[in-house]
PDB file of C-alpha atoms in Angstrom:
ATOM      1  CA  UNK B   1    -107.392  22.490 -16.257  1.00 45.00           C
ATOM      2  CA  UNK B   2    -104.956  22.810 -19.041  1.00 52.00           C
ATOM      3  CA  UNK B   3    -104.186  19.151 -19.761  1.00 53.00           C
ATOM      4  CA  UNK B   4    -107.753  17.929 -20.208  1.00 53.00           C
ATOM      5  CA  UNK B   5    -107.511  15.025 -17.724  1.00 53.00           C
ATOM      6  CA  UNK B   6    -109.884  16.318 -15.071  1.00 54.00           C
ATOM      7  CA  UNK B   7    -110.342  13.082 -13.080  1.00 56.00           C
ATOM      8  CA  UNK B   8    -106.665  12.542 -12.038  1.00 61.00           C
ATOM      9  CA  UNK B   9    -105.537  13.034  -8.426  1.00 65.00           C
ATOM     10  CA  UNK B  10    -103.548  16.278  -8.255  1.00 69.00           C
ATOM     11  CA  UNK B  11    -102.394  15.823  -4.640  1.00 72.00           C
ATOM     12  CA  UNK B  12     -98.570  15.579  -4.771  1.00 74.00           C
ATOM     13  CA  UNK B  13     -98.031  15.494  -1.026  1.00 76.00           C
ATOM     14  CA  UNK B  14     -96.400  12.485   0.538  1.00 76.00           C
ATOM     15  CA  UNK B  15     -98.732  10.155   2.401  1.00 77.00           C
ATOM     16  CA  UNK B  16     -97.468   8.835   5.751  1.00 78.00           C
ATOM     17  CA  UNK B  17     -98.397   5.436   7.149  1.00 83.00           C
ATOM     18  CA  UNK B  18     -99.733   6.553  10.524  1.00 85.00           C
ATOM     19  CA  UNK B  19    -100.065   3.028  11.964  1.00 89.00           C
ATOM     20  CA  UNK B  20     -96.412   2.193  11.301  1.00 89.00           C
ATOM     21  CA  UNK B  21     -95.133   5.377  12.921  1.00 89.00           C
ATOM     22  CA  UNK B  22     -97.411   4.915  15.926  1.00 91.00           C
ATOM     23  CA  UNK B  23     -95.839   1.489  16.506  1.00 92.00           C
ATOM     24  CA  UNK B  24     -92.318   2.933  16.251  1.00 92.00           C
ATOM     25  CA  UNK B  25     -93.206   5.696  18.736  1.00 91.00           C
ATOM     26  CA  UNK B  26     -94.648   3.174  21.216  1.00 92.00           C
ATOM     27  CA  UNK B  27     -91.536   1.027  20.934  1.00 91.00           C
ATOM     28  CA  UNK B  28     -89.291   4.022  21.642  1.00 89.00           C
ATOM     29  CA  UNK B  29     -91.397   5.023  24.639  1.00 87.00           C
ATOM     30  CA  UNK B  30     -91.224   1.534  26.150  1.00 85.00           C
ATOM     31  CA  UNK B  31     -87.415   1.512  25.757  1.00 82.00           C
ATOM     32  CA  UNK B  32     -87.159   4.889  27.496  1.00 81.00           C
ATOM     33  CA  UNK B  33     -89.382   3.670  30.351  1.00 78.00           C
ATOM     34  CA  UNK B  34     -87.171   0.598  30.834  1.00 75.00           C
ATOM     35  CA  UNK B  35     -84.110   2.845  31.101  1.00 72.00           C
ATOM     36  CA  UNK B  36     -85.825   5.049  33.663  1.00 66.00           C
ATOM     37  CA  UNK B  37     -86.863   2.079  35.778  1.00 66.00           C
ATOM     38  CA  UNK B  38     -83.207   1.090  36.217  1.00 62.00           C
ATOM     39  CA  UNK B  39     -83.370  -1.765  33.761  1.00 59.00           C
ATOM     40  CA  UNK B  40     -81.226  -0.620  30.855  1.00 58.00           C
ATOM     41  CA  UNK B  41     -81.380  -2.528  27.606  1.00 55.00           C
ATOM     42  CA  UNK B  42     -78.637  -5.168  27.514  1.00 63.00           C
ATOM     43  CA  UNK B  43     -75.757  -4.106  25.225  1.00 63.00           C
ATOM     44  CA  UNK B  44     -74.462  -6.419  22.539  1.00 67.00           C
ATOM     45  CA  UNK B  45     -71.724  -8.638  23.974  1.00 74.00           C
ATOM     46  CA  UNK B  46     -68.663  -8.710  21.728  1.00 79.00           C
ATOM     47  CA  UNK B  47     -65.378 -10.621  21.897  1.00 80.00           C
ATOM     48  CA  UNK B  48     -62.244  -8.958  23.196  1.00 81.00           C
ATOM     49  CA  UNK B  49     -59.678  -7.779  20.672  1.00 80.00           C
ATOM     50  CA  UNK B  50     -57.188 -10.483  19.623  1.00 81.00           C
ATOM     51  CA  UNK B  51     -54.198 -10.940  17.313  1.00 79.00           C
ATOM     52  CA  UNK B  52     -54.700 -11.582  13.607  1.00 83.00           C
ATOM     53  CA  UNK B  53     -54.063 -15.195  12.673  1.00 82.00           C
ATOM     54  CA  UNK B  54     -53.291 -14.329   9.038  1.00 82.00           C
ATOM     55  CA  UNK B  55     -50.755 -12.157   7.232  1.00 86.00           C
ATOM     56  CA  UNK B  56     -52.078  -9.004   5.608  1.00 85.00           C
ATOM     57  CA  UNK B  57     -51.333  -9.162   1.871  1.00 83.00           C
ATOM     58  CA  UNK B  58     -50.094  -5.719   0.825  1.00 84.00           C
ATOM     59  CA  UNK B  59     -47.575  -6.679  -1.860  1.00 85.00           C
ATOM     60  CA  UNK B  60     -49.409  -9.052  -4.224  1.00 82.00           C
ATOM     61  CA  UNK B  61     -50.738  -6.256  -6.468  1.00 78.00           C
ATOM     62  CA  UNK B  62     -47.626  -4.104  -6.188  1.00 79.00           C
ATOM     63  CA  UNK B  63     -46.338  -2.924  -9.575  1.00 81.00           C
ATOM     64  CA  UNK B  64     -49.129  -4.585 -11.586  1.00 81.00           C
ATOM     65  CA  UNK B  65     -51.495  -2.879 -13.991  1.00 83.00           C
ATOM     66  CA  UNK B  66     -55.179  -3.798 -14.126  1.00 80.00           C
ATOM     67  CA  UNK B  67     -57.743  -2.892 -16.773  1.00 84.00           C
ATOM     68  CA  UNK B  68     -60.929  -1.738 -15.071  1.00 84.00           C
ATOM     69  CA  UNK B  69     -64.235  -1.630 -16.944  1.00 86.00           C
ATOM     70  CA  UNK B  70     -67.805  -0.863 -15.926  1.00 84.00           C
ATOM     71  CA  UNK B  71     -68.490  -4.559 -15.373  1.00 87.00           C
ATOM     72  CA  UNK B  72     -65.417  -5.186 -13.198  1.00 84.00           C
ATOM     73  CA  UNK B  73     -66.522  -6.371  -9.746  1.00 84.00           C
ATOM     74  CA  UNK B  74     -65.678  -4.133  -6.815  1.00 79.00           C
ATOM     75  CA  UNK B  75     -63.305  -6.700  -5.322  1.00 76.00           C
ATOM     76  CA  UNK B  76     -61.074  -6.586  -8.439  1.00 80.00           C
ATOM     77  CA  UNK B  77     -60.952  -2.806  -8.811  1.00 79.00           C
ATOM     78  CA  UNK B  78     -57.860  -0.770  -8.092  1.00 79.00           C
ATOM     79  CA  UNK B  79     -56.868  -0.592  -4.434  1.00 83.00           C
ATOM     80  CA  UNK B  80     -57.295  -2.928  -1.495  1.00 88.00           C
ATOM     81  CA  UNK B  81     -60.620  -4.717  -1.016  1.00 88.00           C
ATOM     82  CA  UNK B  82     -61.995  -5.590   2.419  1.00 89.00           C
ATOM     83  CA  UNK B  83     -64.373  -8.529   2.079  1.00 86.00           C
ATOM     84  CA  UNK B  84     -65.690  -8.123   5.648  1.00 88.00           C
ATOM     85  CA  UNK B  85     -66.874  -4.531   5.166  1.00 89.00           C
ATOM     86  CA  UNK B  86     -67.303  -4.776   1.359  1.00 88.00           C
ATOM     87  CA  UNK B  87     -65.289  -1.639   0.635  1.00 90.00           C
ATOM     88  CA  UNK B  88     -62.276  -0.633  -1.444  1.00 89.00           C
ATOM     89  CA  UNK B  89     -59.445   1.431   0.050  1.00 90.00           C
ATOM     90  CA  UNK B  90     -57.026   3.151  -2.304  1.00 87.00           C
ATOM     91  CA  UNK B  91     -53.649   2.771  -0.570  1.00 87.00           C
ATOM     92  CA  UNK B  92     -51.889   0.469   1.885  1.00 87.00           C
ATOM     93  CA  UNK B  93     -51.693   2.911   4.804  1.00 91.00           C
ATOM     94  CA  UNK B  94     -55.427   3.598   4.739  1.00 93.00           C
ATOM     95  CA  UNK B  95     -56.084  -0.142   4.331  1.00 91.00           C
ATOM     96  CA  UNK B  96     -54.112  -0.891   7.513  1.00 91.00           C
ATOM     97  CA  UNK B  97     -55.937   1.928   9.300  1.00 93.00           C
ATOM     98  CA  UNK B  98     -59.254   0.423   8.161  1.00 93.00           C
ATOM     99  CA  UNK B  99     -58.325  -3.124   9.255  1.00 91.00           C
ATOM    100  CA  UNK B 100     -57.294  -1.882  12.698  1.00 90.00           C
ATOM    101  CA  UNK B 101     -60.263   0.482  12.955  1.00 91.00           C
ATOM    102  CA  UNK B 102     -63.444   0.327  14.987  1.00 89.00           C
ATOM    103  CA  UNK B 103     -65.870  -0.288  12.100  1.00 90.00           C
ATOM    104  CA  UNK B 104     -63.942  -3.297  10.758  1.00 90.00           C
ATOM    105  CA  UNK B 105     -63.495  -4.822  14.226  1.00 89.00           C
ATOM    106  CA  UNK B 106     -67.215  -4.457  14.943  1.00 88.00           C
ATOM    107  CA  UNK B 107     -68.054  -6.199  11.667  1.00 89.00           C
ATOM    108  CA  UNK B 108     -65.774  -9.032  12.801  1.00 87.00           C
ATOM    109  CA  UNK B 109     -67.709  -9.185  16.078  1.00 86.00           C
ATOM    110  CA  UNK B 110     -65.001  -7.768  18.326  1.00 86.00           C
ATOM    111  CA  UNK B 111     -64.921  -4.775  20.602  1.00 83.00           C
ATOM    112  CA  UNK B 112     -61.903  -2.484  20.808  1.00 82.00           C
ATOM    113  CA  UNK B 113     -61.140  -3.658  24.356  1.00 84.00           C
ATOM    114  CA  UNK B 114     -58.056  -5.740  24.993  1.00 84.00           C
ATOM    115  CA  UNK B 115     -57.870  -8.637  27.436  1.00 84.00           C
ATOM    116  CA  UNK B 116     -55.841  -7.764  30.517  1.00 86.00           C
ATOM    117  CA  UNK B 117     -52.730  -9.873  30.833  1.00 86.00           C
ATOM    118  CA  UNK B 118     -51.921 -11.643  34.069  1.00 91.00           C
ATOM    119  CA  UNK B 119     -48.510 -11.563  35.731  1.00 92.00           C
ATOM    120  CA  UNK B 120     -47.799 -15.153  34.657  1.00 94.00           C
ATOM    121  CA  UNK B 121     -48.549 -14.352  31.021  1.00 92.00           C
ATOM    122  CA  UNK B 122     -46.200 -11.372  31.091  1.00 93.00           C
ATOM    123  CA  UNK B 123     -43.387 -13.445  32.665  1.00 95.00           C
ATOM    124  CA  UNK B 124     -43.809 -16.175  30.042  1.00 95.00           C
ATOM    125  CA  UNK B 125     -43.687 -13.594  27.263  1.00 93.00           C
ATOM    126  CA  UNK B 126     -40.463 -12.138  28.698  1.00 95.00           C
ATOM    127  CA  UNK B 127     -38.902 -15.617  28.823  1.00 95.00           C
ATOM    128  CA  UNK B 128     -39.861 -16.356  25.214  1.00 95.00           C
ATOM    129  CA  UNK B 129     -38.473 -13.026  24.002  1.00 94.00           C
ATOM    130  CA  UNK B 130     -35.272 -13.525  25.994  1.00 93.00           C
ATOM    131  CA  UNK B 131     -34.730 -16.954  24.381  1.00 91.00           C
ATOM    132  CA  UNK B 132     -35.266 -15.445  20.927  1.00 89.00           C
ATOM    133  CA  UNK B 133     -32.714 -12.722  21.634  1.00 88.00           C
ATOM    134  CA  UNK B 134     -30.154 -15.282  22.851  1.00 86.00           C
ATOM    135  CA  UNK B 135     -30.625 -17.386  19.708  1.00 82.00           C
ATOM    136  CA  UNK B 136     -30.172 -14.313  17.521  1.00 77.00           C
ATOM    137  CA  UNK B 137     -26.990 -13.382  19.380  1.00 74.00           C
ATOM    138  CA  UNK B 138     -25.562 -16.904  18.945  1.00 70.00           C
ATOM    139  CA  UNK B 139     -26.275 -16.805  15.209  1.00 64.00           C
ATOM    140  CA  UNK B 140     -24.877 -13.294  14.961  1.00 66.00           C
ATOM    141  CA  UNK B 141     -21.744 -13.990  16.973  1.00 68.00           C
ATOM    142  CA  UNK B 142     -20.122 -16.328  14.489  1.00 73.00           C
ATOM    143  CA  UNK B 143     -21.542 -15.656  11.037  1.00 75.00           C
ATOM    144  CA  UNK B 144     -21.968 -11.894  11.282  1.00 76.00           C
ATOM    145  CA  UNK B 145     -18.594 -11.425  12.918  1.00 79.00           C
ATOM    146  CA  UNK B 146     -16.901 -13.324  10.071  1.00 83.00           C
ATOM    147  CA  UNK B 147     -18.668 -11.142   7.508  1.00 85.00           C
ATOM    148  CA  UNK B 148     -17.631  -7.989   9.335  1.00 86.00           C
ATOM    149  CA  UNK B 149     -14.004  -9.132   9.512  1.00 87.00           C
ATOM    150  CA  UNK B 150     -13.944  -9.882   5.785  1.00 91.00           C
ATOM    151  CA  UNK B 151     -15.417  -6.479   4.983  1.00 92.00           C
ATOM    152  CA  UNK B 152     -12.875  -4.727   7.217  1.00 92.00           C
ATOM    153  CA  UNK B 153     -10.014  -6.598   5.512  1.00 93.00           C
ATOM    154  CA  UNK B 154     -11.307  -5.610   2.078  1.00 93.00           C
ATOM    155  CA  UNK B 155     -11.581  -1.966   3.158  1.00 93.00           C
ATOM    156  CA  UNK B 156      -8.021  -2.065   4.556  1.00 92.00           C
ATOM    157  CA  UNK B 157      -6.687  -3.542   1.277  1.00 93.00           C
ATOM    158  CA  UNK B 158      -8.493  -0.897  -0.763  1.00 93.00           C
ATOM    159  CA  UNK B 159      -7.113   1.844   1.491  1.00 92.00           C
ATOM    160  CA  UNK B 160      -3.522   0.514   1.127  1.00 92.00           C
ATOM    161  CA  UNK B 161      -3.854   0.363  -2.677  1.00 92.00           C
ATOM    162  CA  UNK B 162      -5.115   3.934  -2.721  1.00 92.00           C
ATOM    163  CA  UNK B 163      -2.159   5.069  -0.592  1.00 91.00           C
ATOM    164  CA  UNK B 164       0.337   3.316  -2.890  1.00 91.00           C
ATOM    165  CA  UNK B 165      -1.231   4.962  -5.962  1.00 92.00           C
ATOM    166  CA  UNK B 166      -0.995   8.323  -4.213  1.00 91.00           C
ATOM    167  CA  UNK B 167       2.734   7.749  -3.448  1.00 89.00           C
ATOM    168  CA  UNK B 168       3.468   6.787  -7.076  1.00 89.00           C
ATOM    169  CA  UNK B 169       1.680   9.880  -8.360  1.00 87.00           C
ATOM    170  CA  UNK B 170       3.665  12.134  -5.972  1.00 85.00           C
ATOM    171  CA  UNK B 171       6.940  10.462  -6.973  1.00 83.00           C
ATOM    172  CA  UNK B 172       6.189  11.052 -10.674  1.00 82.00           C
ATOM    173  CA  UNK B 173       5.340  14.706 -10.014  1.00 78.00           C
ATOM    174  CA  UNK B 174       8.636  15.173  -8.085  1.00 73.00           C
ATOM    175  CA  UNK B 175      10.601  13.695 -11.009  1.00 68.00           C
ATOM    176  CA  UNK B 176       9.017  16.107 -13.456  1.00 69.00           C
ATOM    177  CA  UNK B 177       9.881  19.062 -11.175  1.00 66.00           C
ATOM    178  CA  UNK B 178      13.518  17.889 -10.884  1.00 66.00           C
ATOM    179  CA  UNK B 179      13.785  17.615 -14.667  1.00 66.00           C
ATOM    180  CA  UNK B 180      12.431  21.160 -15.013  1.00 68.00           C
ATOM    181  CA  UNK B 181      15.029  22.444 -12.503  1.00 68.00           C
ATOM    182  CA  UNK B 182      17.868  20.753 -14.444  1.00 71.00           C
ATOM    183  CA  UNK B 183      16.609  22.214 -17.701  1.00 70.00           C
ATOM    184  CA  UNK B 184      16.457  25.685 -16.139  1.00 71.00           C
ATOM    185  CA  UNK B 185      20.048  25.380 -14.853  1.00 72.00           C
ATOM    186  CA  UNK B 186      21.296  24.363 -18.330  1.00 75.00           C
ATOM    187  CA  UNK B 187      19.568  27.336 -19.927  1.00 71.00           C
ATOM    188  CA  UNK B 188      20.991  29.725 -17.363  1.00 70.00           C
ATOM    189  CA  UNK B 189      18.021  30.255 -15.183  1.00 67.00           C
ATOM    190  CA  UNK B 190      18.315  29.769 -11.496  1.00 62.00           C
ATOM    191  CA  UNK B 191      14.637  28.838 -11.212  1.00 52.00           C
ATOM    192  CA  UNK B 192      11.220  29.645 -12.503  1.00 53.00           C
ATOM    193  CA  UNK B 193       9.153  32.273 -10.732  1.00 58.00           C
ATOM    194  CA  UNK B 194      11.669  33.524  -8.128  1.00 56.00           C
ATOM    195  CA  UNK B 195      12.607  37.193  -8.247  1.00 56.00           C
ATOM    196  CA  UNK B 196      15.249  37.005  -5.499  1.00 57.00           C
ATOM    197  CA  UNK B 197      18.809  36.119  -6.321  1.00 55.00           C
ATOM    198  CA  UNK B 198      20.510  33.570  -4.159  1.00 55.00           C
ATOM    199  CA  UNK B 199      24.256  34.153  -3.362  1.00 52.00           C
TER     200      UNK B 199
END
């Protein structure tokens, strides 16, 4: 012995609690026997999936800077914090994926199964949506149509002004060409750039 402490226990192997593991093995065996006997263990009953009754806040931290230190709590760190699952997600797309995901829904106590709608529920939903569409069309018919007409009138006015400017520019160019022709005739030229003589 090199260290001089001869009475210390030099056994570094891990000691297993045999009684505890025997109990766990017996428990597993009894569960397997129950499954074999045709009496499966009752699964956890969860609620059916339902609509969120709150608005997901994705824009409150948009464009803001936050100083993060070692003592900053996890809920105030950069990204989106889920208080149900106690996790931080870095961007909005992954946060929405997490909220709609299986793990989050299980922590809320819901399964991923959706309640089947009855025929009456579907008919009522169609009626509600139809009424909403009719209301939107009524609002659109008058106000939106007036806005569109005003915009079309403004575009037509702008187009006419552009045309008038174009005509003025062409008229000015024609005048300059006529003046050049008169000057050429006075000087004895019949025209600039023509090699043929006209009789």
